[in-house]
Amino acid sequence: MISQLMVLSPRGDVIILKDFKGNVCKTSPEILFRRITLKDAPPVFCVDGTQYLYIKAGSLYWGATTRENVSPSLVLEMLNRLFWITNDYVGHVSEESVRKNFVLIYELLDEIMDYGFPQNSSTERLKEFIAMEPAVSRPKAPLASIGSGPKEVVKSVLSTSRTGAKEEIFVDIVEKLTAIFDVSGRLRTSFIVGSVQVKSYLHGNPMIRLGLSENLLLLSDDASNDDGMPLNYGSLDDGLGPVVLDTYSLHESADQQVFAQDRILELVPPEGHFSLLTYRSSKSFRPPFRIYPAVEDDMNSDEKMTLYIRLLAEYEPRKTASGVEIVLPLPPTVSRAHVDTDTQDNEGPLLSKLTGKSFQQSAEWYPRDSKLVWVLRNLPGGREHTLRVRLTIEPGQAHMVRHEMGPIMAHFVLPGKPTMSGLDVKYLKIMKDTSRGQAPSRWFRAVAVANTYLVRTD
């Protein structure tokens, strides 16, 4: 099935290379990295009869090669599982941690793969065969960068089971938002793809029960009234109506029947990271950001224009977006761009005192990429900011700028409840006797990130 597995650094250095069959050239890592960096290769491509498949995770490239006709989705899922298994064992995946634990990772590969065929991708089962202790390393920089999910838990499943470390369980609701707006700001397309992610560090794997929202409606159930007409789901803007999941998928350890009847996730969780529930919801939600672009001609020059980008943070003031990035592609006819952000607000010192983080913003034009990037950090809800851009256009090309710029793309990380879909974890019960020891710690988080958040400009 798979001929080679490899892990490459951001510079293209080979950190891990496992050759199962010997029927692919040894220069495959170089070919893969060259295609990624120079030709912006898709996740799956073919060169000289060899299929290359890769993902980027933890700032590293996880790749595989094969000369057979394999299912791309299967191989990409296997690479993703390899990343999460590595993360479970070393605590945090980075180039440094992979280099420190390369012997452990090779040992994991020997158990996960059998002559190129996946055979075991369960973190808990692998613990029975792995004897090495990991070298757990801490990240040097914050992990919640723009476009990513919540911060990772830096902890190894081996240290929990072998040293009797503190018992903990982490539950994250991560929702990726898709929203497409037309030039007037009206929302044309929107849906949510979410997941309930769990990281379990519980001794003995006790059963757990997670109670979800009582008004949760699964469209696989009967979603019509007695007259056979579709139910009115309401809107999250008015806080009415149920939480609607169009489709969903449960982890194999969860009891499907209990979830369908009682909206309770009952399971014996495996140790490490896993997705307990994945879902898609097309019910309308209130977009957290509104973006309004406007272009003004210069009365004194045909080669000058002024662009305004107005950003409204329409989520609750108690929420703070840890990172917002607005990207606007500009046509090649723009020769210069001078950017001005609005003045820092007076609430910056107060926000810094309350949260330890102050609001910051910056903007820059990248001539080589012909794009404008506006970054806002620690942005509280209920705020409005405007970016002013002075454009210099090549002679005779001003009339084309309005039609060739855009669309505007937004990337953000917005932690905090309530979630955009309305889904919530009401309680978490751990079915374990704690009379003789300390009760396990429970941690809950919710975060919304941009998947495709786009504003058309023409």
Short mmCIF file of C-alpha atoms in Angstrom, two decimals:
data_model
loop_
_atom_site.label_atom_id
_atom_site.label_comp_id
_atom_site.label_asym_id
_atom_site.label_seq_id
_atom_site.Cartn_x
_atom_site.Cartn_y
_atom_site.Cartn_z
CA MET A 1 0.00 0.00 0.00
CA ILE A 2 2.40 2.74 1.23
CA SER A 3 6.00 2.70 0.07
CA GLN A 4 7.47 5.46 2.24
CA LEU A 5 6.53 7.60 5.24
CA MET A 6 8.39 10.81 5.94
CA VAL A 7 8.38 13.88 8.18
CA LEU A 8 10.03 17.02 6.81
CA SER A 9 10.97 20.24 8.56
CA PRO A 10 9.73 23.64 7.30
CA ARG A 11 13.09 23.93 5.49
CA GLY A 12 12.76 20.54 3.82
CA ASP A 13 15.18 18.63 6.08
CA VAL A 14 14.33 14.95 6.46
CA ILE A 15 13.61 14.22 10.14
CA ILE A 16 11.88 10.84 9.74
CA LEU A 17 12.00 8.55 6.70
CA LYS A 18 10.63 5.01 6.79
CA ASP A 19 10.99 2.97 3.57
CA PHE A 20 8.74 -0.09 3.56
CA LYS A 21 9.12 -1.47 0.04
CA GLY A 22 12.16 0.12 -1.60
CA ASN A 23 10.34 0.77 -4.89
CA VAL A 24 10.41 4.58 -4.72
CA CYS A 25 13.51 6.69 -5.36
CA LYS A 26 15.47 8.03 -2.38
CA THR A 27 15.05 11.61 -3.62
CA SER A 28 11.30 11.53 -2.94
CA PRO A 29 11.52 13.89 0.10
CA GLU A 30 13.28 16.47 -2.07
CA ILE A 31 10.68 16.09 -4.84
CA LEU A 32 7.83 16.46 -2.32
CA PHE A 33 9.27 19.56 -0.69
CA ARG A 34 10.12 21.19 -4.02
CA ARG A 35 6.59 20.69 -5.27
CA ILE A 36 5.08 22.07 -2.05
CA THR A 37 7.23 25.20 -1.91
CA LEU A 38 7.66 26.06 -5.60
CA LYS A 39 4.42 24.87 -7.18
CA ASP A 40 1.97 25.04 -4.26
CA ALA A 41 1.14 21.36 -4.71
CA PRO A 42 -2.28 19.93 -3.72
CA PRO A 43 -2.40 17.30 -0.95
CA VAL A 44 -2.22 14.54 -3.57
CA PHE A 45 -0.20 14.62 -6.80
CA CYS A 46 1.70 12.24 -9.08
CA VAL A 47 5.26 12.44 -10.42
CA ASP A 48 6.70 9.77 -12.74
CA GLY A 49 4.21 7.13 -11.65
CA THR A 50 4.67 7.78 -7.93
CA GLN A 51 1.81 9.23 -5.89
CA TYR A 52 2.76 11.79 -3.25
CA LEU A 53 0.37 12.56 -0.39
CA TYR A 54 1.01 14.98 2.46
CA ILE A 55 -0.48 17.13 5.21
CA LYS A 56 0.98 20.04 7.16
CA ALA A 57 0.59 19.79 10.93
CA GLY A 58 2.68 21.10 13.79
CA SER A 59 4.64 23.25 11.27
CA LEU A 60 5.95 20.00 9.76
CA TYR A 61 5.17 18.14 6.54
CA TRP A 62 3.90 14.57 7.03
CA GLY A 63 4.15 12.75 3.73
CA ALA A 64 3.71 9.35 2.13
CA THR A 65 4.54 7.86 -1.27
CA THR A 66 3.15 4.88 -3.13
CA ARG A 67 3.21 3.39 -6.62
CA GLU A 68 -0.14 1.66 -6.13
CA ASN A 69 -3.69 2.86 -6.65
CA VAL A 70 -4.68 3.68 -3.07
CA SER A 71 -7.50 5.70 -1.51
CA PRO A 72 -6.16 9.25 -0.95
CA SER A 73 -8.57 9.91 1.91
CA LEU A 74 -7.38 6.77 3.71
CA VAL A 75 -3.71 7.76 3.47
CA LEU A 76 -4.36 11.38 4.48
CA GLU A 77 -6.40 10.22 7.47
CA MET A 78 -3.59 7.86 8.41
CA LEU A 79 -1.08 10.73 8.26
CA ASN A 80 -3.38 12.83 10.44
CA ARG A 81 -3.65 9.97 12.95
CA LEU A 82 0.14 9.63 12.97
CA PHE A 83 0.41 13.31 13.88
CA TRP A 84 -2.07 13.00 16.76
CA ILE A 85 -0.47 9.79 18.06
CA THR A 86 2.89 11.57 18.07
CA ASN A 87 1.27 14.50 19.85
CA ASP A 88 -0.20 12.16 22.49
CA TYR A 89 3.22 10.67 23.20
CA VAL A 90 5.56 13.69 23.07
CA GLY A 91 3.10 16.28 24.42
CA HIS A 92 3.58 18.88 21.70
CA VAL A 93 4.61 18.30 18.10
CA SER A 94 7.38 20.55 16.80
CA GLU A 95 10.61 20.06 14.95
CA GLU A 96 12.50 20.03 18.24
CA SER A 97 10.24 17.45 19.89
CA VAL A 98 10.29 15.16 16.85
CA ARG A 99 14.09 15.29 16.69
CA LYS A 100 14.36 14.55 20.41
CA ASN A 101 12.01 11.59 20.11
CA PHE A 102 12.90 10.22 16.68
CA VAL A 103 13.74 6.77 18.09
CA LEU A 104 10.34 6.65 19.83
CA ILE A 105 8.59 7.72 16.60
CA TYR A 106 10.35 4.99 14.61
CA GLU A 107 9.19 2.51 17.25
CA LEU A 108 5.65 3.84 16.88
CA LEU A 109 5.84 3.44 13.10
CA ASP A 110 6.88 -0.19 13.51
CA GLU A 111 3.70 -0.81 15.49
CA ILE A 112 1.36 1.39 13.43
CA MET A 113 2.45 0.07 10.00
CA ASP A 114 3.11 -3.47 8.81
CA TYR A 115 5.06 -3.42 5.52
CA GLY A 116 3.18 -0.31 4.43
CA PHE A 117 -0.27 -1.37 5.64
CA PRO A 118 -1.89 0.41 8.63
CA GLN A 119 -2.62 -2.02 11.44
CA ASN A 120 -2.93 -0.04 14.69
CA SER A 121 -3.78 3.63 15.17
CA SER A 122 -5.05 3.57 18.74
CA THR A 123 -2.95 5.48 21.25
CA GLU A 124 -4.19 3.30 24.09
CA ARG A 125 -3.35 0.00 22.36
CA LEU A 126 0.07 1.23 21.33
CA LYS A 127 0.94 1.84 25.00
CA GLU A 128 1.10 -1.93 25.50
CA PHE A 129 3.99 -2.23 23.04
CA ILE A 130 5.95 1.02 23.58
CA ALA A 131 8.60 0.85 26.29
CA MET A 132 10.52 4.10 25.69
CA GLU A 133 9.95 7.18 27.80
CA PRO A 134 9.27 10.33 25.74
CA ALA A 135 11.24 13.56 26.02
CA VAL A 136 8.36 15.99 26.52
CA SER A 137 9.19 19.52 25.36
CA ARG A 138 7.27 22.73 25.89
CA PRO A 139 6.41 25.04 23.00
CA LYS A 140 8.53 28.17 22.75
CA ALA A 141 5.74 30.32 21.37
CA PRO A 142 1.97 30.52 21.92
CA LEU A 143 0.15 27.80 20.04
CA ALA A 144 -3.09 29.66 19.39
CA SER A 145 -1.93 31.49 16.29
CA ILE A 146 -4.31 33.03 13.78
CA GLY A 147 -6.43 30.38 12.12
CA SER A 148 -5.67 27.60 14.58
CA GLY A 149 -7.83 26.09 17.29
CA PRO A 150 -7.41 26.23 21.07
CA LYS A 151 -4.06 25.82 22.75
CA GLU A 152 -2.80 22.27 22.97
CA VAL A 153 -2.33 20.37 26.20
CA VAL A 154 1.39 19.68 26.62
CA LYS A 155 1.31 16.28 28.29
CA SER A 156 2.21 12.70 27.41
CA VAL A 157 -0.14 9.75 27.88
CA LEU A 158 2.84 7.66 29.00
CA SER A 159 3.77 9.98 31.85
CA THR A 160 0.17 9.84 33.11
CA SER A 161 -0.06 6.05 33.23
CA ARG A 162 3.47 5.31 34.45
CA THR A 163 4.20 8.06 36.97
CA GLY A 164 0.74 8.54 38.47
CA ALA A 165 0.51 12.15 37.30
CA LYS A 166 -2.60 14.23 37.90
CA GLU A 167 -5.75 12.85 36.31
CA GLU A 168 -7.36 15.29 33.88
CA ILE A 169 -9.78 15.34 31.00
CA PHE A 170 -10.10 18.16 28.47
CA VAL A 171 -13.18 18.76 26.32
CA ASP A 172 -13.04 21.27 23.46
CA ILE A 173 -15.85 22.33 21.14
CA VAL A 174 -14.14 23.57 17.98
CA GLU A 175 -16.33 25.07 15.26
CA LYS A 176 -15.10 26.06 11.81
CA LEU A 177 -17.27 28.73 10.24
CA THR A 178 -18.01 29.16 6.56
CA ALA A 179 -19.63 32.47 5.63
CA ILE A 180 -19.72 34.19 2.22
CA PHE A 181 -20.98 37.77 1.92
CA ASP A 182 -21.85 39.70 -1.23
CA VAL A 183 -20.53 43.16 -2.04
CA SER A 184 -23.33 44.85 -0.05
CA GLY A 185 -22.57 42.83 3.07
CA ARG A 186 -25.51 40.41 2.88
CA LEU A 187 -24.79 36.87 4.02
CA ARG A 188 -25.27 34.50 1.06
CA THR A 189 -23.88 31.18 2.29
CA SER A 190 -23.18 29.93 5.80
CA PHE A 191 -22.70 26.68 7.66
CA ILE A 192 -20.68 25.26 10.56
CA VAL A 193 -18.46 22.19 10.70
CA GLY A 194 -17.69 21.38 14.32
CA SER A 195 -16.25 18.72 16.57
CA VAL A 196 -16.21 17.81 20.24
CA GLN A 197 -12.57 16.93 20.89
CA VAL A 198 -11.42 15.10 23.98
CA LYS A 199 -8.03 14.60 25.56
CA SER A 200 -8.23 12.02 28.31
CA TYR A 201 -5.59 11.42 30.97
CA LEU A 202 -7.70 9.26 33.30
CA HIS A 203 -6.27 6.22 35.09
CA GLY A 204 -8.04 2.95 34.41
CA ASN A 205 -10.21 4.34 31.60
CA PRO A 206 -13.43 4.85 33.60
CA MET A 207 -16.71 5.42 31.81
CA ILE A 208 -17.72 9.06 31.27
CA ARG A 209 -21.00 10.75 30.41
CA LEU A 210 -21.25 14.10 28.66
CA GLY A 211 -24.65 15.73 28.64
CA LEU A 212 -25.22 17.95 25.60
CA SER A 213 -27.81 20.66 25.00
CA GLU A 214 -31.33 19.47 25.81
CA ASN A 215 -32.75 21.21 22.72
CA LEU A 216 -30.39 19.33 20.40
CA LEU A 217 -32.13 18.18 17.22
CA LEU A 218 -30.61 15.54 14.94
CA LEU A 219 -31.93 15.68 11.40
CA SER A 220 -31.47 11.93 11.09
CA ASP A 221 -34.43 11.77 13.48
CA ASP A 222 -37.95 12.77 12.48
CA ALA A 223 -37.69 16.51 11.83
CA SER A 224 -41.28 17.20 10.86
CA ASN A 225 -44.49 17.95 12.64
CA ASP A 226 -47.72 15.97 12.63
CA ASP A 227 -48.78 17.53 9.31
CA GLY A 228 -45.62 16.35 7.61
CA MET A 229 -44.31 19.90 7.25
CA PRO A 230 -40.71 20.78 8.18
CA LEU A 231 -40.21 22.26 11.60
CA ASN A 232 -39.28 25.91 11.97
CA TYR A 233 -35.86 25.86 13.56
CA GLY A 234 -35.81 29.54 14.39
CA SER A 235 -32.62 31.53 14.39
CA LEU A 236 -29.73 31.86 16.76
CA ASP A 237 -29.97 35.61 16.35
CA ASP A 238 -33.08 35.65 18.53
CA GLY A 239 -31.90 32.86 20.83
CA LEU A 240 -34.93 30.70 19.91
CA GLY A 241 -35.19 27.28 18.34
CA PRO A 242 -33.21 24.09 18.81
CA VAL A 243 -29.57 23.31 18.17
CA VAL A 244 -29.70 21.60 14.78
CA LEU A 245 -27.13 19.10 13.48
CA ASP A 246 -27.67 18.20 9.83
CA THR A 247 -25.23 15.30 9.94
CA TYR A 248 -23.00 13.89 12.66
CA SER A 249 -20.51 11.12 13.35
CA LEU A 250 -19.65 9.54 16.69
CA HIS A 251 -16.44 7.97 17.88
CA GLU A 252 -16.60 4.18 17.86
CA SER A 253 -16.46 4.02 21.66
CA ALA A 254 -19.63 6.13 22.13
CA ASP A 255 -23.05 4.54 22.55
CA GLN A 256 -25.06 5.56 19.48
CA GLN A 257 -28.44 4.57 20.92
CA VAL A 258 -28.02 6.50 24.18
CA PHE A 259 -26.97 9.60 22.24
CA ALA A 260 -29.93 9.40 19.86
CA GLN A 261 -32.43 8.97 22.70
CA ASP A 262 -31.07 11.06 25.56
CA ARG A 263 -28.50 13.40 23.92
CA ILE A 264 -25.86 11.94 26.23
CA LEU A 265 -22.41 10.87 25.06
CA GLU A 266 -21.65 7.75 27.07
CA LEU A 267 -18.34 6.00 26.50
CA VAL A 268 -15.15 4.52 27.89
CA PRO A 269 -12.65 7.04 26.50
CA PRO A 270 -9.31 5.90 25.09
CA GLU A 271 -6.31 7.75 26.45
CA GLY A 272 -4.97 10.64 24.43
CA HIS A 273 -6.63 12.85 21.84
CA PHE A 274 -9.67 11.84 19.81
CA SER A 275 -12.73 13.42 18.16
CA LEU A 276 -15.78 12.28 20.07
CA LEU A 277 -18.39 13.97 17.89
CA THR A 278 -18.09 15.65 14.49
CA TYR A 279 -21.05 17.47 12.97
CA ARG A 280 -22.31 19.90 10.36
CA SER A 281 -24.99 22.52 10.95
CA SER A 282 -26.55 24.72 8.28
CA LYS A 283 -28.82 26.58 10.68
CA SER A 284 -28.35 30.33 10.45
CA PHE A 285 -25.98 31.92 12.94
CA ARG A 286 -24.95 35.45 13.72
CA PRO A 287 -21.62 36.12 11.98
CA PRO A 288 -19.02 37.28 14.50
CA PHE A 289 -17.51 39.79 12.06
CA ARG A 290 -18.91 42.14 9.45
CA ILE A 291 -16.56 43.65 6.88
CA TYR A 292 -17.50 46.57 4.64
CA PRO A 293 -15.06 47.74 1.94
CA ALA A 294 -15.40 51.10 0.18
CA VAL A 295 -13.33 52.81 -2.53
CA GLU A 296 -13.16 56.56 -3.17
CA ASP A 297 -11.64 58.21 -6.23
CA ASP A 298 -9.17 61.05 -5.82
CA MET A 299 -10.55 64.29 -7.21
CA ASN A 300 -7.04 65.62 -7.90
CA SER A 301 -5.42 62.59 -9.55
CA ASP A 302 -6.52 59.72 -11.78
CA GLU A 303 -3.70 57.61 -10.37
CA LYS A 304 -4.83 57.78 -6.73
CA MET A 305 -7.61 56.00 -4.86
CA THR A 306 -8.50 55.59 -1.21
CA LEU A 307 -9.67 52.24 0.11
CA TYR A 308 -11.52 51.88 3.41
CA ILE A 309 -12.09 48.58 5.19
CA ARG A 310 -14.56 48.78 8.07
CA LEU A 311 -14.52 45.89 10.55
CA LEU A 312 -17.30 45.30 13.08
CA ALA A 313 -16.83 42.76 15.88
CA GLU A 314 -20.45 41.72 16.50
CA TYR A 315 -19.91 39.17 19.25
CA GLU A 316 -20.40 39.65 22.98
CA PRO A 317 -18.13 42.23 24.66
CA ARG A 318 -17.00 39.60 27.19
CA LYS A 319 -15.41 37.64 24.33
CA THR A 320 -12.01 38.55 22.93
CA ALA A 321 -10.68 37.33 19.59
CA SER A 322 -7.09 36.32 20.17
CA GLY A 323 -6.19 36.86 16.53
CA VAL A 324 -7.93 38.42 13.52
CA GLU A 325 -6.32 38.65 10.10
CA ILE A 326 -7.95 40.43 7.15
CA VAL A 327 -6.37 39.71 3.75
CA LEU A 328 -7.24 41.66 0.60
CA PRO A 329 -5.60 40.72 -2.72
CA LEU A 330 -4.87 43.79 -4.84
CA PRO A 331 -4.40 43.84 -8.63
CA PRO A 332 -0.86 44.10 -10.08
CA THR A 333 -1.74 47.55 -11.39
CA VAL A 334 -1.39 48.90 -7.81
CA SER A 335 2.19 50.15 -7.62
CA ARG A 336 2.11 51.51 -4.05
CA ALA A 337 -0.12 51.31 -0.99
CA HIS A 338 0.15 53.44 2.13
CA VAL A 339 -1.80 52.02 5.09
CA ASP A 340 -3.15 53.79 8.17
CA THR A 341 -4.89 52.09 11.09
CA ASP A 342 -7.28 53.99 13.31
CA THR A 343 -6.01 55.31 16.65
CA GLN A 344 -5.58 53.02 19.64
CA ASP A 345 -8.68 53.05 21.81
CA ASN A 346 -8.86 54.34 25.34
CA GLU A 347 -9.93 50.96 26.72
CA GLY A 348 -6.61 49.33 25.89
CA PRO A 349 -5.12 49.82 29.39
CA LEU A 350 -8.36 48.58 31.02
CA LEU A 351 -8.41 45.46 28.83
CA SER A 352 -4.76 44.84 29.62
CA LYS A 353 -5.46 45.12 33.34
CA LEU A 354 -8.44 42.73 33.21
CA THR A 355 -7.05 40.07 30.85
CA GLY A 356 -3.30 40.65 30.87
CA LYS A 357 -3.47 41.32 27.12
CA SER A 358 -3.79 44.63 25.32
CA PHE A 359 -5.38 45.30 21.95
CA GLN A 360 -2.91 45.65 19.09
CA GLN A 361 -3.26 46.14 15.36
CA SER A 362 -0.98 46.52 12.38
CA ALA A 363 -1.30 46.56 8.61
CA GLU A 364 1.13 46.00 5.79
CA TRP A 365 1.13 45.84 2.01
CA TYR A 366 3.15 43.06 0.37
CA PRO A 367 4.06 44.17 -3.19
CA ARG A 368 5.50 40.79 -4.20
CA ASP A 369 2.27 38.99 -3.35
CA SER A 370 0.03 41.93 -4.28
CA LYS A 371 -1.95 41.67 -1.07
CA LEU A 372 -2.86 43.77 1.93
CA VAL A 373 -2.79 42.19 5.40
CA TRP A 374 -4.45 43.75 8.46
CA VAL A 375 -3.84 42.02 11.79
CA LEU A 376 -5.75 42.73 15.01
CA ARG A 377 -4.89 40.94 18.25
CA ASN A 378 -6.96 40.68 21.44
CA LEU A 379 -9.99 42.32 19.85
CA PRO A 380 -12.97 42.61 22.25
CA GLY A 381 -16.54 42.25 21.01
CA GLY A 382 -18.75 45.20 20.20
CA ARG A 383 -15.89 47.18 18.66
CA GLU A 384 -15.42 48.84 15.29
CA HIS A 385 -12.16 49.61 13.49
CA THR A 386 -11.38 51.10 10.10
CA LEU A 387 -8.31 50.68 7.91
CA ARG A 388 -7.47 53.44 5.44
CA VAL A 389 -5.31 52.58 2.43
CA ARG A 390 -3.98 55.12 -0.02
CA LEU A 391 -3.45 53.41 -3.41
CA THR A 392 -1.21 54.52 -6.26
CA ILE A 393 -2.24 52.97 -9.57
CA GLU A 394 -0.46 52.67 -12.88
CA PRO A 395 -1.60 55.28 -15.45
CA GLY A 396 -4.86 54.45 -17.18
CA GLN A 397 -5.67 51.47 -14.92
CA ALA A 398 -7.74 53.10 -12.18
CA HIS A 399 -11.07 51.93 -13.61
CA MET A 400 -9.97 48.27 -13.39
CA VAL A 401 -8.96 48.30 -9.71
CA ARG A 402 -12.52 48.09 -8.41
CA HIS A 403 -13.20 44.96 -10.47
CA GLU A 404 -9.89 43.17 -9.93
CA MET A 405 -9.37 43.56 -6.19
CA GLY A 406 -10.57 41.03 -3.65
CA PRO A 407 -12.26 39.04 -2.41
CA ILE A 408 -11.55 39.88 1.23
CA MET A 409 -10.66 36.84 3.36
CA ALA A 410 -10.79 36.78 7.15
CA HIS A 411 -9.00 34.42 9.53
CA PHE A 412 -9.69 34.49 13.26
CA VAL A 413 -9.69 32.61 16.53
CA LEU A 414 -12.63 33.44 18.81
CA PRO A 415 -12.71 31.54 22.12
CA GLY A 416 -15.59 31.51 24.56
CA LYS A 417 -19.16 30.39 25.00
CA PRO A 418 -21.80 30.30 23.64
CA THR A 419 -20.76 28.46 20.52
CA MET A 420 -21.98 29.67 17.13
CA SER A 421 -24.19 26.60 16.68
CA GLY A 422 -25.51 26.80 20.24
CA LEU A 423 -24.11 23.36 21.13
CA ASP A 424 -22.92 23.09 24.71
CA VAL A 425 -21.66 20.50 27.18
CA LYS A 426 -23.98 20.78 30.19
CA TYR A 427 -22.12 18.35 32.43
CA LEU A 428 -19.38 15.73 32.51
CA LYS A 429 -19.67 12.77 34.87
CA ILE A 430 -16.74 10.44 35.49
CA MET A 431 -17.99 7.07 36.73
CA LYS A 432 -15.15 6.46 39.15
CA ASP A 433 -14.82 6.07 42.89
CA THR A 434 -12.92 9.12 44.16
CA SER A 435 -13.38 8.48 47.89
CA ARG A 436 -9.76 7.34 48.24
CA GLY A 437 -8.11 9.96 46.15
CA GLN A 438 -8.37 13.30 44.41
CA ALA A 439 -11.16 13.74 41.87
CA PRO A 440 -9.97 14.16 38.27
CA SER A 441 -9.88 17.70 36.92
CA ARG A 442 -12.33 18.63 34.16
CA TRP A 443 -11.57 21.36 31.63
CA PHE A 444 -13.98 22.78 29.06
CA ARG A 445 -13.28 25.16 26.19
CA ALA A 446 -15.13 26.42 23.13
CA VAL A 447 -13.61 28.19 20.15
CA ALA A 448 -14.75 29.38 16.73
CA VAL A 449 -12.27 29.64 13.86
CA ALA A 450 -12.65 30.77 10.27
CA ASN A 451 -12.84 28.07 7.65
CA THR A 452 -13.94 30.13 4.63
CA TYR A 453 -14.92 33.63 5.71
CA LEU A 454 -15.11 35.70 2.56
CA VAL A 455 -16.46 39.07 1.44
CA ARG A 456 -16.88 39.69 -2.28
CA THR A 457 -15.87 43.12 -3.53
CA ASP A 458 -17.46 42.99 -6.99
#
